Amino acid sequence: MDKLTFKKRVLQRAKEEQQKLIEDFINQIKELQRCEEIANNDQLDEQQQSLDSSKSDLISAISDELNFAKEEMELLDKMQVGNKAADFVTIGSVVKTDSMTFFPSVSIEKFVVNGEELFGLSLKAPIYGEMKGKKKGESFQYKGAEYKILELF
């Protein structure tokens, strides 16, 4: 498979992973809300009220994560794969190093495309700051490890 086709599949797979994350957050919120509704139908004592407050706090925290995940999905949706390989590391590059392959875009844990494992990086991640602007053949360091860029597209 040529590099640009692979890159398109990487972007598509990243979107799928992000959508799964969004759906997981939505399902968690729905389940907590369902439990909260059931509890509200019962007689409330002080302990139950305390639990309900904790559930509300948890729903709020998950909602914040959901909103962040949606913002990251918007970034992925705006990304496009061009007709030529990248000359340097930037958003949307596929960066193959001597130890792993990175996809600077959004923070997605490891995901697999055509049997190859990739690691999605947030543009705010310190390691992205170390590799940003580097070219094929150059190296960067992060937390004492050195990475050499073998391929870039």
Coordinates of N, CA and C in Angstrom, one line a residue:
M1 N 0.8 -1.2 0.0 CA 0.0 0.0 0.0 C 0.9 1.2 0.0
D2 N 0.5 2.2 -0.8 CA 1.4 3.4 -0.9 C 1.1 4.3 0.4
K3 N 2.1 5.2 0.6 CA 2.1 6.0 1.9 C 0.8 6.8 2.0
L4 N 0.4 7.5 1.0 CA -0.8 8.3 1.1 C -2.0 7.6 1.3
T5 N -2.2 6.4 0.8 CA -3.3 5.6 1.1 C -3.3 5.1 2.5
F6 N -2.1 4.7 3.0 CA -1.9 4.4 4.4 C -2.3 5.5 5.3
K7 N -1.8 6.7 4.9 CA -2.1 7.9 5.8 C -3.6 8.2 5.8
K8 N -4.3 8.0 4.7 CA -5.8 8.2 4.7 C -6.5 7.2 5.6
R9 N -5.9 6.0 5.6 CA -6.5 4.9 6.5 C -6.2 5.3 8.0
V10 N -5.0 5.8 8.2 CA -4.7 6.2 9.6 C -5.7 7.3 10.1
L11 N -5.9 8.3 9.3 CA -6.9 9.3 9.7 C -8.3 8.8 9.9
Q12 N -8.7 7.9 9.0 CA -10.0 7.3 9.2 C -10.1 6.5 10.5
R13 N -9.1 5.7 10.7 CA -9.0 4.9 11.9 C -9.0 5.7 13.2
A14 N -8.3 6.8 13.1 CA -8.2 7.8 14.3 C -9.6 8.3 14.5
K15 N -10.4 8.7 13.5 CA -11.7 9.2 13.6 C -12.6 8.1 14.3
E16 N -12.4 6.9 13.8 CA -13.2 5.7 14.4 C -13.0 5.6 15.9
E17 N -11.7 5.6 16.3 CA -11.3 5.5 17.7 C -11.9 6.6 18.5
Q18 N -11.8 7.8 18.0 CA -12.3 9.0 18.7 C -13.8 8.9 18.8
Q19 N -14.5 8.4 17.8 CA -16.0 8.3 17.9 C -16.4 7.2 18.9
K20 N -15.6 6.2 19.0 CA -15.8 5.1 20.1 C -15.7 5.8 21.4
L21 N -14.7 6.6 21.6 CA -14.5 7.3 22.9 C -15.7 8.2 23.2
I22 N -16.2 8.9 22.3 CA -17.3 9.8 22.5 C -18.5 9.0 22.8
E23 N -18.8 7.9 22.1 CA -19.9 7.0 22.4 C -19.8 6.4 23.8
D24 N -18.6 6.0 24.2 CA -18.4 5.5 25.6 C -18.8 6.5 26.6
F25 N -18.3 7.8 26.5 CA -18.7 8.8 27.4 C -20.2 9.0 27.5
I26 N -20.8 9.1 26.3 CA -22.3 9.3 26.2 C -23.0 8.1 27.0
N27 N -22.5 6.9 26.8 CA -23.2 5.7 27.4 C -22.9 5.8 28.9
Q28 N -21.8 6.2 29.4 CA -21.5 6.3 30.8 C -22.4 7.4 31.4
I29 N -22.6 8.5 30.8 CA -23.5 9.5 31.3 C -24.9 9.0 31.4
K30 N -25.4 8.4 30.3 CA -26.8 7.9 30.3 C -27.0 6.9 31.4
E31 N -26.0 6.0 31.6 CA -26.2 5.0 32.7 C -26.2 5.7 34.1
L32 N -25.4 6.6 34.3 CA -25.4 7.3 35.6 C -26.7 8.1 35.8
Q33 N -27.2 8.7 34.7 CA -28.5 9.4 34.8 C -29.6 8.4 35.0
R34 N -29.6 7.3 34.4 CA -30.6 6.3 34.7 C -30.6 5.8 36.1
C35 N -29.4 5.6 36.7 CA -29.3 5.2 38.1 C -29.8 6.3 39.0
E36 N -29.5 7.5 38.6 CA -30.0 8.7 39.4 C -31.5 8.8 39.4
E37 N -32.1 8.5 38.2 CA -33.6 8.6 38.1 C -34.2 7.5 39.0
I38 N -33.6 6.3 39.0 CA -34.2 5.2 39.8 C -34.1 5.6 41.3
A39 N -32.9 6.2 41.7 CA -32.7 6.6 43.1 C -33.7 7.7 43.5
N40 N -34.0 8.6 42.5 CA -34.9 9.7 42.8 C -36.3 9.2 43.0
N41 N -36.7 8.1 42.5 CA -38.0 7.5 42.7 C -38.2 6.8 44.0
D42 N -37.1 6.5 44.7 CA -37.1 5.9 46.0 C -37.0 7.0 47.1
Q43 N -37.3 6.6 48.3 CA -37.2 7.5 49.4 C -35.7 7.9 49.6
L44 N -35.4 9.2 49.8 CA -34.0 9.6 49.9 C -33.7 9.8 51.4
D45 N -32.6 9.2 51.8 CA -32.1 9.5 53.1 C -30.8 10.2 52.9
E46 N -30.1 10.6 54.0 CA -28.9 11.4 53.9 C -27.8 10.7 53.1
Q47 N -27.6 9.4 53.3 CA -26.6 8.6 52.6 C -26.9 8.6 51.1
Q48 N -28.2 8.4 50.7 CA -28.5 8.4 49.3 C -28.3 9.8 48.7
Q49 N -28.6 10.8 49.4 CA -28.4 12.2 48.9 C -26.9 12.4 48.6
S50 N -26.1 11.9 49.5 CA -24.6 12.0 49.3 C -24.2 11.3 48.1
L51 N -24.7 10.1 47.9 CA -24.4 9.3 46.7 C -24.8 10.0 45.4
D52 N -26.0 10.6 45.4 CA -26.6 11.4 44.3 C -25.7 12.6 44.0
S53 N -25.2 13.2 45.0 CA -24.2 14.4 44.8 C -23.0 13.9 44.1
S54 N -22.5 12.7 44.5 CA -21.3 12.2 43.9 C -21.5 11.8 42.5
K55 N -22.7 11.2 42.2 CA -23.0 10.9 40.8 C -23.1 12.1 39.9
S56 N -23.7 13.2 40.5 CA -23.8 14.4 39.7 C -22.4 15.0 39.4
D57 N -21.5 14.9 40.4 CA -20.2 15.4 40.2 C -19.5 14.5 39.1
L58 N -19.7 13.2 39.1 CA -19.1 12.3 38.1 C -19.7 12.6 36.7
I59 N -21.0 12.8 36.7 CA -21.6 13.1 35.4 C -21.0 14.4 34.8
S60 N -20.8 15.4 35.7 CA -20.2 16.6 35.3 C -18.8 16.4 34.7
A61 N -18.0 15.6 35.4 CA -16.6 15.4 35.0 C -16.6 14.6 33.7
I62 N -17.5 13.6 33.5 CA -17.5 12.9 32.3 C -18.0 13.8 31.1
S63 N -18.9 14.7 31.4 CA -19.4 15.6 30.4 C -18.3 16.5 29.9
D64 N -17.4 16.9 30.9 CA -16.2 17.7 30.5 C -15.3 16.9 29.5
E65 N -15.1 15.7 29.9 CA -14.3 14.8 29.0 C -14.9 14.6 27.6
L66 N -16.3 14.4 27.6 CA -17.0 14.3 26.4 C -16.8 15.5 25.5
N67 N -17.0 16.7 26.1 CA -16.8 17.9 25.3 C -15.4 18.0 24.7
F68 N -14.4 17.7 25.5 CA -13.0 17.7 25.0 C -12.9 16.7 23.9
A69 N -13.4 15.5 24.0 CA -13.4 14.5 22.9 C -14.1 15.0 21.7
K70 N -15.2 15.7 21.8 CA -15.9 16.2 20.7 C -15.0 17.3 20.0
E71 N -14.3 18.1 20.8 CA -13.5 19.2 20.2 C -12.3 18.5 19.4
E72 N -11.8 17.4 19.9 CA -10.7 16.7 19.2 C -11.3 16.1 18.0
M73 N -12.5 15.6 18.0 CA -13.1 15.0 16.8 C -13.3 16.1 15.7
E74 N -13.6 17.3 16.1 CA -13.7 18.4 15.2 C -12.4 18.6 14.5
L75 N -11.3 18.6 15.2 CA -10.0 18.7 14.7 C -9.7 17.6 13.6
L76 N -10.0 16.4 14.0 CA -9.8 15.3 13.1 C -10.6 15.5 11.8
D77 N -11.9 15.9 12.0 CA -12.8 16.1 10.8 C -12.2 17.2 9.9
K78 N -11.5 18.2 10.4 CA -10.9 19.2 9.6 C -9.7 18.8 8.9
M79 N -9.0 17.8 9.4 CA -7.8 17.3 8.7 C -8.0 16.7 7.4
Q80 N -7.1 16.9 6.5 CA -7.2 16.3 5.1 C -5.8 15.8 4.8
V81 N -5.8 14.7 4.0 CA -4.6 14.1 3.6 C -4.3 14.7 2.2
G82 N -3.1 15.4 2.1 CA -2.7 16.0 0.8 C -2.2 15.0 -0.2
N83 N -1.8 15.5 -1.3 CA -1.3 14.6 -2.4 C 0.2 14.3 -2.3
K84 N 0.9 14.9 -1.3 CA 2.3 14.6 -1.3 C 2.7 14.4 0.2
A85 N 3.8 13.7 0.4 CA 4.3 13.4 1.7 C 4.8 14.7 2.4
A86 N 4.7 14.6 3.7 CA 5.1 15.8 4.5 C 6.7 15.9 4.5
D87 N 7.2 17.1 4.5 CA 8.6 17.3 4.5 C 9.2 17.4 5.9
F88 N 8.3 17.7 6.9 CA 8.7 17.8 8.3 C 7.5 17.4 9.2
V89 N 7.8 17.1 10.4 CA 6.7 16.7 11.3 C 5.8 17.9 11.6
T90 N 4.5 17.6 11.4 CA 3.5 18.6 11.7 C 2.2 17.8 12.0
I91 N 1.1 18.6 12.2 CA -0.2 17.9 12.5 C -0.6 17.0 11.3
G92 N -1.0 15.8 11.6 CA -1.4 14.9 10.6 C -0.3 14.1 9.9
S93 N 0.9 14.3 10.3 CA 2.0 13.5 9.7 C 2.0 12.1 10.3
V94 N 2.4 11.2 9.5 CA 2.7 9.8 10.0 C 4.2 9.8 10.2
V95 N 4.7 9.6 11.5 CA 6.1 9.7 11.8 C 6.6 8.3 12.3
K96 N 7.3 7.7 11.4 CA 7.8 6.3 11.8 C 9.2 6.6 12.3
T97 N 9.4 6.1 13.6 CA 10.8 6.2 14.2 C 11.3 4.8 14.3
D98 N 12.5 4.8 14.9 CA 13.2 3.5 15.1 C 12.5 2.6 16.2
S99 N 11.6 3.2 16.9 CA 11.0 2.4 18.0 C 9.4 2.4 17.9
M100 N 8.8 3.4 17.3 CA 7.4 3.4 17.2 C 6.9 4.4 16.1
T101 N 5.6 4.3 15.8 CA 5.0 5.2 14.8 C 4.0 6.1 15.5
F102 N 4.2 7.4 15.2 CA 3.3 8.5 15.8 C 2.4 9.1 14.8
F103 N 1.3 9.6 15.3 CA 0.3 10.3 14.4 C -0.1 11.6 15.2
P104 N 0.7 12.7 15.0 CA 0.4 13.9 15.7 C -1.0 14.5 15.2
S105 N -1.9 14.5 16.1 CA -3.3 14.9 15.8 C -4.0 15.1 17.1
V106 N -4.6 14.1 17.7 CA -5.3 14.2 19.0 C -4.8 13.0 19.8
S107 N -5.0 13.1 21.1 CA -4.5 12.1 22.0 C -5.4 10.8 21.9
I108 N -4.9 9.9 21.1 CA -5.5 8.6 21.0 C -4.5 7.6 21.4
E109 N -4.9 6.7 22.3 CA -4.0 5.6 22.7 C -3.6 4.8 21.5
K110 N -2.9 3.8 21.7 CA -2.4 3.0 20.5 C -3.6 2.5 19.7
F111 N -3.4 2.5 18.4 CA -4.4 1.9 17.5 C -3.6 1.3 16.3
V112 N -4.3 0.4 15.6 CA -3.7 -0.4 14.6 C -4.3 -0.1 13.2
V113 N -3.4 0.1 12.2 CA -3.9 0.2 10.9 C -3.0 -0.8 10.0
N114 N -3.7 -1.7 9.3 CA -3.1 -2.7 8.5 C -2.0 -3.4 9.2
G115 N -2.2 -3.7 10.5 CA -1.3 -4.5 11.3 C -0.2 -3.7 11.9
E116 N -0.1 -2.4 11.6 CA 0.9 -1.5 12.2 C 0.3 -0.7 13.3
E117 N 1.0 -0.7 14.5 CA 0.6 0.0 15.6 C 1.1 1.5 15.6
L118 N 0.1 2.4 15.9 CA 0.4 3.8 15.9 C 0.0 4.4 17.2
F119 N 0.6 5.5 17.5 CA 0.2 6.2 18.8 C -0.2 7.6 18.4
G120 N -1.5 8.0 18.7 CA -1.9 9.3 18.4 C -1.5 10.3 19.5
L121 N -0.9 11.4 19.0 CA -0.4 12.4 20.0 C -1.2 13.7 19.9
S122 N -1.5 14.2 21.0 CA -2.1 15.6 21.1 C -1.0 16.6 20.7
L123 N -1.4 17.6 20.1 CA -0.4 18.7 19.8 C 0.1 19.4 21.0
K124 N -0.5 19.2 22.1 CA -0.1 19.7 23.4 C 0.9 18.8 24.1
A125 N 1.0 17.6 23.6 CA 1.9 16.6 24.3 C 3.4 17.1 24.2
P126 N 4.1 17.0 25.3 CA 5.5 17.4 25.2 C 6.4 16.7 24.2
I127 N 6.1 15.4 23.9 CA 6.8 14.7 22.9 C 6.6 15.3 21.5
Y128 N 5.4 15.8 21.3 CA 5.1 16.4 20.0 C 6.0 17.7 19.8
G129 N 6.1 18.4 20.9 CA 7.0 19.6 20.9 C 8.4 19.3 20.5
E130 N 8.9 18.1 20.9 CA 10.3 17.7 20.6 C 10.4 17.3 19.2
M131 N 9.4 16.7 18.6 CA 9.5 16.2 17.2 C 9.0 17.2 16.1
K132 N 8.2 18.2 16.6 CA 7.7 19.1 15.6 C 8.7 19.8 14.8
G133 N 8.5 19.8 13.5 CA 9.5 20.5 12.6 C 10.7 19.7 12.1
K134 N 10.8 18.5 12.8 CA 12.0 17.6 12.4 C 11.7 17.0 11.0
K135 N 12.8 16.6 10.4 CA 12.7 16.0 9.1 C 13.2 14.5 9.1
K136 N 12.9 13.8 8.1 CA 13.4 12.4 7.9 C 14.9 12.4 8.2
G137 N 15.3 11.4 9.0 CA 16.7 11.3 9.3 C 17.2 12.0 10.5
E138 N 16.4 13.0 11.0 CA 16.7 13.7 12.2 C 16.2 12.9 13.4
S139 N 16.8 13.3 14.6 CA 16.4 12.6 15.8 C 15.9 13.6 16.8
F140 N 15.1 13.1 17.8 CA 14.7 14.0 18.9 C 14.7 13.1 20.2
Q141 N 14.7 13.8 21.3 CA 14.7 13.1 22.6 C 13.5 13.4 23.4
Y142 N 13.1 12.4 24.2 CA 12.0 12.6 25.1 C 12.1 11.7 26.3
K143 N 12.2 12.2 27.4 CA 12.3 11.5 28.7 C 13.5 10.5 28.6
G144 N 14.6 11.0 28.1 CA 15.8 10.2 28.1 C 15.9 9.2 26.9
A145 N 14.9 9.0 26.2 CA 14.9 8.1 25.0 C 15.1 8.9 23.8
E146 N 15.9 8.4 22.8 CA 16.2 9.0 21.6 C 15.4 8.3 20.5
Y147 N 14.8 9.1 19.6 CA 14.0 8.6 18.5 C 14.6 9.1 17.2
K148 N 14.8 8.2 16.3 CA 15.3 8.7 14.9 C 14.1 8.5 14.0
I149 N 13.9 9.6 13.2 CA 12.8 9.5 12.2 C 13.2 8.8 11.0
L150 N 12.6 7.6 10.7 CA 13.0 6.8 9.6 C 12.2 7.1 8.4
E151 N 10.9 7.4 8.6 CA 10.0 7.8 7.5 C 9.0 8.8 8.0
L152 N 8.6 9.6 7.0 CA 7.7 10.8 7.3 C 6.8 11.0 6.1
F153 N 5.5 11.0 6.4 CA 4.6 11.2 5.3 C 3.3 11.7 5.8

